[in-house]
mmCIF file of C-alpha atoms and ligand atoms in Angstrom:
data_model
loop_
_atom_site.group_PDB
_atom_site.id
_atom_site.type_symbol
_atom_site.label_atom_id
_atom_site.label_comp_id
_atom_site.label_asym_id
_atom_site.label_seq_id
_atom_site.Cartn_x
_atom_site.Cartn_y
_atom_site.Cartn_z
ATOM 1 C CA MET A 1 -2.570 -4.677 24.584
ATOM 2 C CA PRO A 2 -2.638 -1.309 22.725
ATOM 3 C CA LYS A 3 -6.119 0.115 22.105
ATOM 4 C CA PHE A 4 -7.274 0.791 18.529
ATOM 5 C CA THR A 5 -6.468 4.367 17.458
ATOM 6 C CA PRO A 6 -9.156 5.992 15.274
ATOM 7 C CA ASP A 7 -8.174 7.982 12.187
ATOM 8 C CA ASN A 8 -9.036 11.343 13.776
ATOM 9 C CA GLN A 9 -6.281 10.813 16.362
ATOM 10 C CA LEU A 10 -3.577 10.150 13.763
ATOM 11 C CA GLU A 11 -1.417 12.188 11.390
ATOM 12 C CA LEU A 12 -2.273 10.466 8.101
ATOM 13 C CA LEU A 13 -0.335 10.473 4.844
ATOM 14 C CA PHE A 14 -3.344 11.335 2.655
ATOM 15 C CA ASN A 15 -7.088 11.903 2.784
ATOM 16 C CA PRO A 16 -8.741 8.618 3.907
ATOM 17 C CA ASP A 17 -11.796 9.425 1.767
ATOM 18 C CA LEU A 18 -9.689 8.398 -1.241
ATOM 19 C CA ILE A 19 -9.873 4.755 -0.120
ATOM 20 C CA PRO A 20 -12.920 3.327 -1.931
ATOM 21 C CA ASN A 21 -15.906 2.714 0.356
ATOM 22 C CA SER A 22 -16.513 -0.560 -1.471
ATOM 23 C CA VAL A 23 -13.159 -1.855 -0.164
ATOM 24 C CA LYS A 24 -13.816 -0.623 3.386
ATOM 25 C CA ALA A 25 -17.211 -2.366 3.331
ATOM 26 C CA GLU A 26 -15.712 -5.732 2.335
ATOM 27 C CA LEU A 27 -13.205 -5.875 5.227
ATOM 28 C CA PRO A 28 -14.089 -7.953 8.305
ATOM 29 C CA ALA A 29 -15.258 -5.794 11.260
ATOM 30 C CA ASP A 30 -12.073 -6.487 13.249
ATOM 31 C CA LEU A 31 -9.882 -4.888 10.559
ATOM 32 C CA HIS A 32 -9.523 -1.263 9.434
ATOM 33 C CA ILE A 33 -7.975 0.136 6.243
ATOM 34 C CA ARG A 34 -6.490 3.633 6.320
ATOM 35 C CA PRO A 35 -3.599 5.764 5.031
ATOM 36 C CA LEU A 36 -0.218 5.234 6.664
ATOM 37 C CA ALA A 37 0.111 7.191 9.928
ATOM 38 C CA ARG A 38 3.214 8.993 11.201
ATOM 39 C CA THR A 39 3.204 6.711 14.271
ATOM 40 C CA ASP A 40 2.863 3.401 12.390
ATOM 41 C CA TYR A 41 6.497 2.717 13.253
ATOM 42 C CA HIS A 42 5.045 1.618 16.612
ATOM 43 C CA ARG A 43 2.454 -0.614 14.920
ATOM 44 C CA ALA A 44 4.849 -3.050 13.226
ATOM 45 C CA HIS A 45 4.811 -1.402 9.772
ATOM 46 C CA ILE A 46 8.471 -2.287 9.138
ATOM 47 C CA LYS A 47 8.047 -5.815 10.506
ATOM 48 C CA VAL A 48 5.197 -6.479 8.039
ATOM 49 C CA LEU A 49 7.381 -5.255 5.149
ATOM 50 C CA SER A 50 10.026 -7.804 6.098
ATOM 51 C CA VAL A 51 7.835 -10.617 4.673
ATOM 52 C CA LEU A 52 8.559 -9.056 1.273
ATOM 53 C CA THR A 53 12.268 -8.263 1.441
ATOM 54 C CA SER A 54 15.029 -6.887 3.641
ATOM 55 C CA ALA A 55 13.456 -4.190 5.823
ATOM 56 C CA PRO A 56 15.878 -3.232 8.583
ATOM 57 C CA ASP A 57 14.612 -1.067 11.434
ATOM 58 C CA PRO A 58 15.470 2.559 10.535
ATOM 59 C CA GLY A 59 14.627 3.886 14.020
ATOM 60 C CA LEU A 60 11.726 6.209 14.818
ATOM 61 C CA ALA A 61 13.352 9.511 13.799
ATOM 62 C CA ALA A 62 14.452 8.274 10.354
ATOM 63 C CA TYR A 63 11.074 6.572 9.844
ATOM 64 C CA GLN A 64 9.230 9.811 10.538
ATOM 65 C CA HIS A 65 11.638 11.761 8.329
ATOM 66 C CA ALA A 66 10.757 9.353 5.472
ATOM 67 C CA PHE A 67 7.042 9.754 6.244
ATOM 68 C CA ASP A 68 7.383 13.565 6.146
ATOM 69 C CA ALA A 69 9.267 13.330 2.837
ATOM 70 C CA GLN A 70 6.406 11.327 1.285
ATOM 71 C CA ARG A 71 3.781 13.685 2.709
ATOM 72 C CA SER A 72 5.592 16.797 1.441
ATOM 73 C CA LEU A 73 5.169 15.551 -2.149
ATOM 74 C CA ALA A 74 1.500 16.435 -2.521
ATOM 75 C CA ASN A 75 -0.722 13.989 -4.442
ATOM 76 C CA THR A 76 2.173 11.596 -5.096
ATOM 77 C CA TYR A 77 2.512 8.883 -2.412
ATOM 78 C CA TYR A 78 -0.483 6.837 -1.327
ATOM 79 C CA THR A 79 0.808 4.279 1.178
ATOM 80 C CA LEU A 80 -1.962 2.495 3.053
ATOM 81 C CA VAL A 81 -2.241 -0.083 5.799
ATOM 82 C CA ILE A 82 -4.723 -2.573 7.191
ATOM 83 C CA VAL A 83 -4.780 -2.559 10.995
ATOM 84 C CA ASN A 84 -5.964 -5.315 13.342
ATOM 85 C CA LYS A 85 -8.275 -3.422 15.703
ATOM 86 C CA ALA A 86 -7.755 -5.965 18.503
ATOM 87 C CA ASN A 87 -4.135 -4.940 19.082
ATOM 88 C CA ASP A 88 -3.763 -1.796 16.894
ATOM 89 C CA GLN A 89 -1.041 -3.474 14.808
ATOM 90 C CA VAL A 90 -0.484 -3.252 11.050
ATOM 91 C CA VAL A 91 -1.146 -6.549 9.250
ATOM 92 C CA ALA A 92 -0.990 -5.495 5.579
ATOM 93 C CA VAL A 93 0.604 -2.655 3.616
ATOM 94 C CA GLY A 94 0.883 -1.327 0.084
ATOM 95 C CA CYS A 95 1.682 1.816 -1.872
ATOM 96 C CA VAL A 96 0.761 3.447 -5.155
ATOM 97 C CA PHE A 97 2.841 6.426 -6.231
ATOM 98 C CA ILE A 98 1.827 8.695 -9.048
ATOM 99 C CA GLU A 99 4.149 9.473 -11.929
ATOM 100 C CA ARG A 100 3.397 12.567 -14.026
ATOM 101 C CA LYS A 101 4.211 12.295 -17.731
ATOM 102 C CA PHE A 102 4.604 14.643 -20.689
ATOM 103 C CA LEU A 103 3.095 12.111 -23.085
ATOM 104 C CA ARG A 104 -0.562 11.043 -23.314
ATOM 105 C CA ASN A 105 -1.690 14.604 -22.844
ATOM 106 C CA LEU A 106 0.347 15.029 -19.624
ATOM 107 C CA GLY A 107 -0.992 11.707 -18.376
ATOM 108 C CA LYS A 108 -0.408 10.051 -15.014
ATOM 109 C CA VAL A 109 0.601 6.467 -14.195
ATOM 110 C CA GLY A 110 0.096 4.700 -10.864
ATOM 111 C CA HIS A 111 2.969 2.461 -9.739
ATOM 112 C CA ILE A 112 2.011 -0.157 -7.165
ATOM 113 C CA GLU A 113 4.887 -1.033 -4.829
ATOM 114 C CA ASP A 114 5.740 -2.861 -1.616
ATOM 115 C CA ILE A 115 2.721 -5.075 -1.056
ATOM 116 C CA ALA A 116 2.997 -7.224 2.056
ATOM 117 C CA VAL A 117 0.624 -9.144 4.305
ATOM 118 C CA SER A 118 1.902 -10.493 7.631
ATOM 119 C CA LYS A 119 2.473 -14.265 7.495
ATOM 120 C CA ASP A 120 -0.316 -15.162 9.923
ATOM 121 C CA MET A 121 -2.862 -13.085 7.943
ATOM 122 C CA GLN A 122 -2.061 -14.299 4.435
ATOM 123 C CA GLY A 123 -4.772 -16.080 2.451
ATOM 124 C CA LYS A 124 -7.622 -14.005 3.952
ATOM 125 C CA LYS A 125 -8.098 -11.655 0.981
ATOM 126 C CA LEU A 126 -6.147 -8.792 2.580
ATOM 127 C CA GLY A 127 -3.643 -8.583 -0.276
ATOM 128 C CA PHE A 128 -6.591 -8.497 -2.669
ATOM 129 C CA ARG A 129 -8.213 -5.641 -0.697
ATOM 130 C CA VAL A 130 -4.947 -3.680 -0.641
ATOM 131 C CA ILE A 131 -4.635 -3.968 -4.436
ATOM 132 C CA GLN A 132 -8.317 -3.075 -4.920
ATOM 133 C CA ALA A 133 -7.853 0.038 -2.760
ATOM 134 C CA LEU A 134 -4.623 1.154 -4.451
ATOM 135 C CA THR A 135 -6.066 0.578 -7.919
ATOM 136 C CA GLY A 136 -9.163 2.563 -6.934
ATOM 137 C CA ILE A 137 -6.997 5.453 -5.717
ATOM 138 C CA SER A 138 -4.904 5.366 -8.894
ATOM 139 C CA GLU A 139 -8.063 5.515 -11.015
ATOM 140 C CA SER A 140 -9.721 8.219 -8.953
ATOM 141 C CA VAL A 141 -6.704 10.552 -9.182
ATOM 142 C CA GLY A 142 -6.820 10.188 -12.972
ATOM 143 C CA CYS A 143 -4.105 7.660 -13.886
ATOM 144 C CA TYR A 144 -4.582 6.162 -17.341
ATOM 145 C CA LYS A 145 -2.964 2.905 -16.165
ATOM 146 C CA THR A 146 -1.714 1.203 -12.993
ATOM 147 C CA ILE A 147 1.341 -1.045 -13.194
ATOM 148 C CA LEU A 148 3.579 -3.169 -10.960
ATOM 149 C CA ASN A 149 6.456 -5.651 -11.026
ATOM 150 C CA CYS A 150 6.229 -9.045 -9.378
ATOM 151 C CA SER A 151 7.823 -12.496 -9.239
ATOM 152 C CA ASP A 152 6.463 -15.356 -11.357
ATOM 153 C CA ASP A 153 5.082 -16.868 -8.136
ATOM 154 C CA ASN A 154 2.836 -13.856 -7.577
ATOM 155 C CA ILE A 155 1.435 -13.671 -11.121
ATOM 156 C CA PRO A 156 -1.661 -15.769 -10.195
ATOM 157 C CA PHE A 157 -2.361 -13.415 -7.275
ATOM 158 C CA TYR A 158 -2.240 -10.307 -9.462
ATOM 159 C CA LYS A 159 -4.352 -12.010 -12.130
ATOM 160 C CA LYS A 160 -6.992 -12.575 -9.438
ATOM 161 C CA CYS A 161 -6.766 -8.829 -8.777
ATOM 162 C CA GLY A 162 -7.547 -8.088 -12.445
ATOM 163 C CA TYR A 163 -3.995 -7.436 -13.706
ATOM 164 C CA GLU A 164 -2.442 -9.049 -16.762
ATOM 165 C CA LYS A 165 1.163 -9.763 -17.734
ATOM 166 C CA LYS A 166 2.640 -7.186 -20.138
ATOM 167 C CA GLU A 167 6.209 -6.654 -21.329
ATOM 168 C CA ASN A 168 9.291 -7.317 -19.178
ATOM 169 C CA GLU A 169 11.041 -5.796 -16.207
ATOM 170 C CA MET A 170 14.681 -4.654 -16.492
ATOM 171 C CA ALA A 171 16.707 -3.900 -13.375
ATOM 172 C CA LYS A 172 20.200 -2.730 -12.462
ATOM 173 C CA TYR A 173 21.121 -2.888 -8.811
ATOM 174 C CA ASN A 174 24.035 -0.947 -7.316
HETATM 175 N N1 ACO B 1 -0.320 -18.163 -6.090
HETATM 176 C C1 ACO B 1 -1.575 -18.433 -6.515
HETATM 177 N N2 ACO B 1 -2.677 -17.787 -6.010
HETATM 178 C C2 ACO B 1 -2.472 -16.883 -5.043
HETATM 179 C C3 ACO B 1 -1.182 -16.562 -4.544
HETATM 180 C C4 ACO B 1 -0.071 -17.258 -5.125
HETATM 181 N N3 ACO B 1 1.195 -16.993 -4.750
HETATM 182 N N4 ACO B 1 -1.299 -15.626 -3.563
HETATM 183 C C5 ACO B 1 -2.627 -15.365 -3.467
HETATM 184 N N5 ACO B 1 -3.322 -16.107 -4.359
HETATM 185 C C6 ACO B 1 -4.766 -16.110 -4.597
HETATM 186 C C7 ACO B 1 -5.535 -16.536 -3.364
HETATM 187 O O1 ACO B 1 -5.671 -17.928 -3.300
HETATM 188 C C8 ACO B 1 -6.859 -15.819 -3.581
HETATM 189 O O2 ACO B 1 -7.615 -16.566 -4.506
HETATM 190 P P1 ACO B 1 -9.226 -16.723 -4.376
HETATM 191 O O3 ACO B 1 -9.795 -15.352 -4.612
HETATM 192 O O4 ACO B 1 -9.595 -17.696 -5.441
HETATM 193 O O5 ACO B 1 -9.492 -17.210 -2.993
HETATM 194 C C9 ACO B 1 -6.459 -14.516 -4.248
HETATM 195 O O6 ACO B 1 -5.187 -14.756 -4.851
HETATM 196 C C10 ACO B 1 -6.336 -13.368 -3.262
HETATM 197 O O7 ACO B 1 -5.376 -13.744 -2.292
HETATM 198 P P2 ACO B 1 -5.232 -13.005 -0.889
HETATM 199 O O8 ACO B 1 -5.834 -13.837 0.191
HETATM 200 O O9 ACO B 1 -5.713 -11.609 -0.986
HETATM 201 O O10 ACO B 1 -3.659 -13.022 -0.733
HETATM 202 P P3 ACO B 1 -2.796 -12.501 0.513
HETATM 203 O O11 ACO B 1 -3.610 -11.699 1.436
HETATM 204 O O12 ACO B 1 -2.060 -13.659 1.076
HETATM 205 O O13 ACO B 1 -1.762 -11.524 -0.220
HETATM 206 C C11 ACO B 1 0.487 -11.495 -1.065
HETATM 207 C C12 ACO B 1 -0.955 -11.983 -1.278
HETATM 208 C C13 ACO B 1 0.504 -9.972 -1.016
HETATM 209 C C14 ACO B 1 1.323 -11.967 -2.249
HETATM 210 C C15 ACO B 1 0.992 -12.084 0.280
HETATM 211 O O14 ACO B 1 0.964 -13.476 0.229
HETATM 212 C C16 ACO B 1 2.379 -11.613 0.686
HETATM 213 O O15 ACO B 1 2.522 -10.633 1.431
HETATM 214 N N6 ACO B 1 3.432 -12.327 0.225
HETATM 215 C C17 ACO B 1 4.825 -11.998 0.580
HETATM 216 C C18 ACO B 1 5.268 -10.642 0.014
HETATM 217 C C19 ACO B 1 5.012 -10.505 -1.476
HETATM 218 O O16 ACO B 1 5.335 -11.365 -2.281
HETATM 219 N N7 ACO B 1 4.419 -9.342 -1.870
HETATM 220 C C20 ACO B 1 4.099 -8.995 -3.259
HETATM 221 C C21 ACO B 1 5.305 -8.415 -3.920
HETATM 222 S S1 ACO B 1 4.995 -7.672 -5.522
HETATM 223 C C22 ACO B 1 4.782 -6.029 -5.221
HETATM 224 O O17 ACO B 1 4.994 -5.547 -4.117
HETATM 225 C C23 ACO B 1 4.296 -5.112 -6.344
#
């Protein structure tokens, strides 16, 4: 079984100090929350995303190219993971990306995307911790609001996380 890899041995997407200590403190001792790492392809990152929607395996090279593309956009992508220390595998993921605006005095908005908790770990407050962490990051980098889209089924979950329903989503798929 793979041994747990500490943060100082990983290439991380962003500074781990941005993850609120209050969230780290609430996680069980066998779990660890940190920014996405360049090697998380090997820790089932894509497999965890597949509980949310279609997430085909892009292969290691394309995965790392996508990671590098996110990292090259400074202060924009905050994708984080929760890792099971026992086997060094990702069990929960989420992202907040930061949009810069011209209105509201050049304000910033945090967009929460791609929240997923592996099936066997659902119902243990990990989704809640991911949203707490992403919301904390969004607030600490100065966003005036944090928003997300979700299905009707997930509205109760996001209400538990302190979010409220506002307006409607429009979509046009290619
Ligand atoms: N309906 C009602 N209540 C819910 C639901 C639900 N669908 N899901 C969670 N809750 C409640 C829990 O009971 C818990 O309540 P409590 O505090 O009273 O005990 C609270 O919300 C927190 O739940 P968690 O245990 O943190 O939920 P979990 O870790 O299972 O994560 C998630 C929730 C992310 C929805 C998970 O079930 C999942 O990965 N689902 C499949 C993928 C998905 O739908 N992702 C969200 C897409 S939206 C987006 O990405 C912006």
